[in-house]
Short mmCIF file of C-alpha atoms in Angstrom, two decimals:
data_model
loop_
_atom_site.label_atom_id
_atom_site.label_comp_id
_atom_site.label_asym_id
_atom_site.label_seq_id
_atom_site.Cartn_x
_atom_site.Cartn_y
_atom_site.Cartn_z
CA MET H 858 -0.52 5.72 -31.88
CA LYS H 859 -0.31 2.34 -33.65
CA THR H 860 -2.74 -0.36 -32.33
CA GLY H 861 0.53 -2.93 -32.41
CA LYS H 862 1.26 -0.56 -29.11
CA ARG H 863 -1.56 -0.02 -27.67
CA VAL H 864 -0.98 -3.81 -27.69
CA LYS H 865 1.12 -3.99 -25.19
CA ILE H 866 0.24 -1.13 -23.21
CA ALA H 867 -3.19 -2.69 -21.99
CA ALA H 868 -0.93 -6.00 -21.63
CA VAL H 869 1.68 -3.97 -18.97
CA VAL H 870 -1.39 -2.06 -17.66
CA VAL H 871 -3.35 -5.45 -16.74
CA VAL H 872 -0.11 -7.27 -15.54
CA CYS H 873 0.76 -4.62 -13.20
CA VAL H 874 -2.68 -4.34 -11.71
CA LEU H 875 -2.42 -8.20 -10.92
CA PHE H 876 0.09 -7.58 -9.49
CA ASP H 877 -1.80 -4.99 -7.43
CA ILE H 878 -4.24 -8.05 -6.71
CA VAL H 879 -2.01 -10.09 -5.78
CA LEU H 880 0.23 -7.74 -3.02
CA HIS H 881 -3.20 -6.92 -2.07
CA LEU H 882 -3.55 -10.71 -0.97
CA VAL H 883 0.20 -11.47 0.45
CA THR H 884 -0.34 -8.64 2.60
CA SER H 885 -3.93 -9.08 3.37
CA ALA H 886 -2.80 -9.50 7.46
CA TYR H 887 -3.03 -5.58 7.17
CA SER H 888 -5.73 -4.55 5.77
CA THR H 889 -7.81 -1.71 6.38
CA MET H 890 -11.29 -3.07 5.31
CA PRO H 891 -13.91 -1.83 7.84
CA GLU H 892 -15.31 -4.72 10.56
CA ASN H 893 -19.02 -4.04 9.14
CA PRO H 894 -18.86 -2.11 6.00
CA ASN H 895 -21.80 -0.55 4.49
CA TYR H 896 -20.75 -1.40 0.15
CA SER H 897 -22.05 0.48 -2.67
CA MET H 898 -24.72 -0.25 -4.81
CA VAL H 899 -21.83 -1.59 -7.32
CA ALA H 900 -19.77 -3.63 -4.50
CA GLU H 901 -23.34 -4.94 -3.77
CA LEU H 902 -24.24 -5.85 -7.50
CA LEU H 903 -20.62 -7.36 -8.54
CA GLY H 904 -18.88 -7.93 -5.46
CA THR H 905 -16.08 -6.62 -3.49
CA GLU H 906 -14.13 -8.26 -4.84
CA ILE H 907 -14.68 -7.35 -8.43
CA THR H 908 -15.09 -3.88 -7.58
CA VAL H 909 -11.95 -4.05 -6.38
CA SER H 910 -10.26 -5.24 -9.42
CA LEU H 911 -12.44 -2.41 -11.69
CA TRP H 912 -10.52 0.26 -9.51
CA ALA H 913 -7.52 -1.32 -9.40
CA LEU H 914 -7.75 -1.55 -13.35
CA LEU H 915 -8.65 2.37 -13.32
CA SER H 916 -6.85 3.85 -11.76
CA PHE H 917 -3.58 2.34 -12.90
CA SER H 918 -5.40 2.86 -16.50
CA GLY H 919 -5.43 6.72 -14.96
CA ALA H 920 -1.77 6.73 -14.77
CA ALA H 921 -0.71 4.85 -17.87
CA TYR H 922 -2.77 7.37 -19.64
CA VAL H 923 -0.85 10.34 -18.54
CA TYR H 924 2.37 8.45 -18.90
CA CYS H 925 1.38 8.68 -22.32
CA ARG H 926 0.25 11.68 -23.25
CA ILE H 927 3.44 13.64 -21.55
CA ARG H 928 6.27 11.75 -21.62
CA ASN H 929 8.04 13.40 -24.24
CA VAL H 930 8.87 16.09 -21.22
CA ILE H 931 9.66 13.72 -18.74
CA PRO H 932 13.90 14.19 -18.27
CA GLY H 933 15.75 11.90 -19.09
CA GLU H 934 14.93 8.52 -21.83
CA GLY H 935 14.09 5.20 -22.20
CA VAL H 936 13.59 4.31 -17.82
CA LYS H 937 15.17 6.67 -16.51
CA LYS H 938 11.01 9.09 -17.91
CA GLY H 939 9.34 4.78 -16.26
CA VAL H 940 11.63 6.10 -13.41
CA ARG H 941 10.83 9.14 -12.74
CA TYR H 942 7.63 8.80 -13.50
CA GLY H 943 7.05 5.88 -11.85
CA SER H 944 8.17 7.79 -8.37
CA ALA H 945 6.27 10.80 -8.63
CA ILE H 946 3.04 8.70 -8.66
CA ALA H 947 4.43 5.70 -6.08
CA LEU H 948 4.83 8.57 -4.47
CA ILE H 949 1.60 10.90 -4.21
CA TRP H 950 -0.58 7.25 -4.07
CA LEU H 951 1.56 5.67 -0.95
CA PHE H 952 0.89 9.48 0.98
CA ALA H 953 -2.81 9.09 -0.02
CA MET H 954 -3.02 6.24 2.44
CA LEU H 955 -1.10 7.17 5.07
CA GLU H 956 -4.68 9.61 5.18
CA GLY H 957 -5.92 6.70 6.43
CA VAL H 958 -4.49 7.30 9.89
CA SER H 959 -6.90 10.24 10.98
CA LEU H 960 -9.51 10.14 9.04
CA PHE H 961 -10.11 6.29 10.62
CA GLY H 962 -7.58 5.50 12.94
CA ASN H 963 -6.37 2.73 11.67
CA PRO H 964 -2.67 1.14 12.22
CA ILE H 965 0.14 3.40 10.42
CA MET H 966 2.21 0.00 9.58
CA ASN H 967 -1.06 -0.79 8.15
CA GLU H 968 -1.63 2.23 5.97
CA PHE H 969 1.94 1.80 5.21
CA VAL H 970 2.42 -2.02 3.62
CA VAL H 971 -1.28 -1.43 2.03
CA GLY H 972 -0.08 1.68 0.43
CA LEU H 973 3.00 -0.30 -0.67
CA SER H 974 0.81 -2.84 -1.91
CA ASP H 975 -0.08 -0.39 -4.34
CA ALA H 976 3.25 2.06 -5.55
CA ILE H 977 5.31 -0.86 -6.14
CA PRO H 978 3.07 -2.21 -9.20
CA VAL H 979 2.74 1.70 -10.26
CA PHE H 980 5.77 1.91 -10.48
CA LEU H 981 6.72 -0.79 -11.88
CA MET H 982 4.17 -0.04 -14.46
CA ALA H 983 6.21 2.66 -15.23
CA VAL H 984 9.54 1.52 -15.99
CA LEU H 985 7.77 -1.11 -17.50
CA LEU H 986 6.37 1.34 -20.23
CA SER H 987 9.03 3.42 -20.65
CA LEU H 988 11.00 0.55 -22.01
CA LEU H 989 8.43 0.17 -24.29
CA ASN H 990 9.67 3.24 -26.33
CA ALA H 991 13.05 3.55 -24.92
CA GLY H 992 14.91 4.22 -27.79
CA ASN H 993 12.69 6.39 -30.35
CA GLY H 994 14.43 9.74 -30.31
CA GLU H 995 11.52 10.68 -27.25
CA ASN H 996 14.29 12.33 -25.76
CA ALA H 997 14.26 15.55 -23.08
CA ALA H 998 16.81 16.97 -22.13
CA VAL H 999 18.01 16.78 -17.76
CA LYS H 1000 18.91 20.40 -16.37
CA PRO H 1001 18.84 19.51 -12.75
CA PHE H 1002 17.41 22.52 -10.56
CA PRO H 1003 19.34 23.68 -8.25
CA LEU H 1004 18.92 23.40 -4.51
CA ARG H 1005 17.05 26.66 -4.19
CA GLN H 1006 14.44 26.36 -6.11
CA LYS H 1007 13.87 22.59 -5.15
CA LEU H 1008 12.87 23.62 -1.39
CA MET H 1009 11.96 26.65 -2.42
CA ALA H 1010 8.72 24.19 -4.71
CA VAL H 1011 8.76 22.26 -1.16
CA SER H 1012 8.25 24.73 0.63
CA ILE H 1013 5.67 26.59 -0.99
CA PHE H 1014 3.89 23.21 -2.09
CA ALA H 1015 3.74 22.56 1.47
CA GLY H 1016 2.42 25.83 2.59
CA VAL H 1017 -0.13 26.12 0.12
CA PHE H 1018 -1.27 22.28 0.21
CA LEU H 1019 -1.31 23.07 4.49
CA ILE H 1020 -3.86 26.25 4.82
CA GLY H 1021 -6.20 25.48 2.01
CA ARG H 1022 -6.54 22.15 3.27
CA TYR H 1023 -6.66 23.59 6.50
CA ALA H 1024 -9.72 25.98 5.13
CA ALA H 1025 -11.93 22.94 4.16
CA TYR H 1026 -10.89 21.06 7.27
CA VAL H 1027 -12.51 23.99 9.48
CA THR H 1028 -15.34 25.17 7.02
CA GLY H 1029 -16.88 20.55 6.95
CA ALA H 1030 -15.66 20.81 3.42
CA ILE H 1031 -14.04 17.47 3.78
CA GLN H 1032 -14.01 15.09 6.43
CA SER H 1033 -10.46 15.64 8.53
CA GLY H 1034 -8.43 14.21 11.64
CA TYR H 1035 -7.80 17.76 12.61
CA GLN H 1036 -10.09 17.56 15.88
CA THR H 1037 -9.60 13.94 16.95
CA GLY H 1038 -5.37 13.91 15.69
CA PRO H 1039 -4.77 17.22 15.75
CA VAL H 1040 -0.57 17.06 15.45
CA TYR H 1041 -0.76 13.58 12.65
CA THR H 1042 -3.26 15.41 10.54
CA PHE H 1043 -0.85 18.96 10.56
CA PHE H 1044 1.79 16.96 10.01
CA TRP H 1045 0.10 14.17 7.32
CA THR H 1046 -1.15 17.47 5.66
CA LEU H 1047 1.89 19.26 5.62
CA LEU H 1048 4.37 16.66 4.06
CA MET H 1049 1.26 15.31 0.93
CA GLY H 1050 2.36 19.32 -0.04
CA ALA H 1051 5.64 18.80 -0.04
CA CYS H 1052 5.56 15.37 -1.70
CA ILE H 1053 3.71 17.16 -4.40
CA GLY H 1054 6.02 19.55 -4.57
CA ALA H 1055 9.21 16.83 -4.99
CA VAL H 1056 6.59 15.49 -7.38
CA SER H 1057 6.00 18.64 -9.23
CA ILE H 1058 10.11 18.88 -9.53
CA LEU H 1059 10.94 15.47 -10.51
CA LEU H 1060 9.16 15.61 -13.55
CA GLY H 1061 9.62 19.10 -13.90
CA ASN H 1062 11.10 20.10 -17.86
CA THR H 1063 13.44 23.33 -18.32
CA GLY H 1064 12.86 22.97 -22.27
CA ASP H 1065 8.67 22.84 -21.62
CA THR H 1066 7.70 26.32 -23.55
CA LEU H 1067 4.31 26.33 -22.26
CA SER H 1068 2.86 29.14 -20.93
CA LEU H 1069 3.21 29.78 -16.64
CA GLU H 1070 -0.51 29.37 -16.65
CA ARG H 1071 -1.05 25.95 -18.92
CA ARG H 1072 1.89 24.38 -17.01
CA ALA H 1073 0.22 24.64 -14.24
CA ALA H 1074 -3.41 23.95 -15.54
CA LYS H 1075 -1.32 20.97 -17.21
CA PHE H 1076 0.56 19.55 -14.11
CA GLY H 1077 -2.71 20.22 -11.74
CA PHE H 1078 -5.49 18.68 -12.91
CA LEU H 1079 -4.05 16.08 -16.03
CA ILE H 1080 -0.16 14.89 -14.57
CA PHE H 1081 -1.88 15.07 -10.11
CA GLY H 1082 -5.40 15.89 -10.99
CA VAL H 1083 -6.40 12.18 -13.22
CA ASN H 1084 -3.81 10.37 -10.45
CA TRP H 1085 -5.34 11.84 -7.12
CA ALA H 1086 -9.10 11.47 -8.89
CA THR H 1087 -8.53 8.04 -9.89
CA PHE H 1088 -7.00 6.91 -7.19
CA LEU H 1089 -8.96 7.98 -4.38
CA LEU H 1090 -12.15 6.89 -5.72
CA PHE H 1091 -12.33 3.80 -4.39
CA MET H 1092 -14.03 5.29 -1.63
CA PRO H 1093 -16.68 5.83 -3.34
CA LEU H 1094 -16.81 2.80 -5.69
CA LEU H 1095 -16.51 0.28 -2.52
CA PHE H 1096 -18.79 2.07 0.06
CA SER H 1097 -21.15 4.12 0.14
CA GLY H 1098 -21.52 7.69 1.53
CA TYR H 1099 -18.19 8.77 0.55
CA LEU H 1100 -19.08 10.12 -2.96
CA ILE H 1101 -19.79 13.83 -2.11
CA ASP H 1102 -17.06 14.32 0.16
CA VAL H 1103 -14.69 12.72 -2.33
CA LEU H 1104 -15.14 14.85 -5.39
CA SER H 1105 -14.31 17.69 -2.41
CA ARG H 1106 -11.69 16.64 -1.99
CA ILE H 1107 -9.93 15.91 -5.83
CA ILE H 1108 -11.65 19.40 -7.26
CA ILE H 1109 -9.98 21.05 -3.59
CA ASP H 1110 -7.25 19.51 -4.26
CA THR H 1111 -6.25 19.86 -7.79
CA LEU H 1112 -6.88 23.80 -7.60
CA LEU H 1113 -4.52 24.06 -4.83
CA VAL H 1114 -2.01 21.75 -6.19
CA THR H 1115 -2.49 23.86 -9.74
CA ILE H 1116 -1.81 27.12 -7.27
CA GLY H 1117 0.99 25.39 -6.37
CA TYR H 1118 2.90 24.88 -9.77
CA TYR H 1119 2.06 28.90 -10.94
CA LEU H 1120 3.68 30.10 -7.30
CA THR H 1121 6.40 28.35 -7.22
CA PHE H 1122 6.72 28.82 -10.64
CA SER H 1123 6.22 32.73 -11.66
CA PRO H 1124 8.81 35.44 -12.44
CA GLY H 1125 7.38 36.66 -9.27
CA ILE H 1126 9.18 34.65 -7.29
CA ARG H 1127 12.56 34.33 -8.98
CA LEU H 1128 11.44 29.95 -10.01
CA LYS H 1129 10.89 30.39 -13.93
CA PRO H 1130 12.20 26.60 -14.43
CA GLY H 1131 16.02 27.35 -15.80
CA LEU H 1132 16.52 30.27 -13.49
CA LYS H 1133 20.12 30.32 -11.95
CA PRO H 1134 20.49 30.67 -8.53
#
């Protein structure tokens, strides 16, 4: 990649990070910050504002890195690539934010508004990045998945994520609200898995020639894993006592998503990309 393009990408990231910060300032009335926070050493040293800004820079840079790595195989051309990728990451980040309702007892409207403050800028960033590469011939053909494939993908991801997460909840591998808020926790976990399944369809490319194992690892560890990790690192970066829990979530969820992708597109499930119903 040429230096000029790297500078443009960096500029897009910085602009969208600034937009993200402005949106959070505008929606500060919906802030979900605890009343008596136990800040991390980083936050105590740098201050909360700088720490949050560093997190935003990290998370948006991670999302931009993934886009640059996979843009050639994202279906569509030009801005359509950005819309697909931006929609996918915005959905993942927004649904991730909504887990705070059961984890911390935050109002769902507050979590939704704060989540949108991150989802909108990351969507915009993906669109702007796609404009930098518009018309360069790096286009992937769009061959829509049949409805049966879409429904099966959503169902398998939802099932795998639900089973895996509940195993983690029950064993105490990660913090959860399944005892204090069992109904909300169940539906959030189910819908989060379904959301990831929708993302797999949104970014799915019937022309990808990689083996199933490599495609599963690429989706689980790169596309989902990097964006999930950088987003979840907000808590341990700003507050003390969350590092182990967040690292456990990243590892468990990434493995679950990789397994979900493998099962979804396994020939045994008859969902190999391009297969007609």
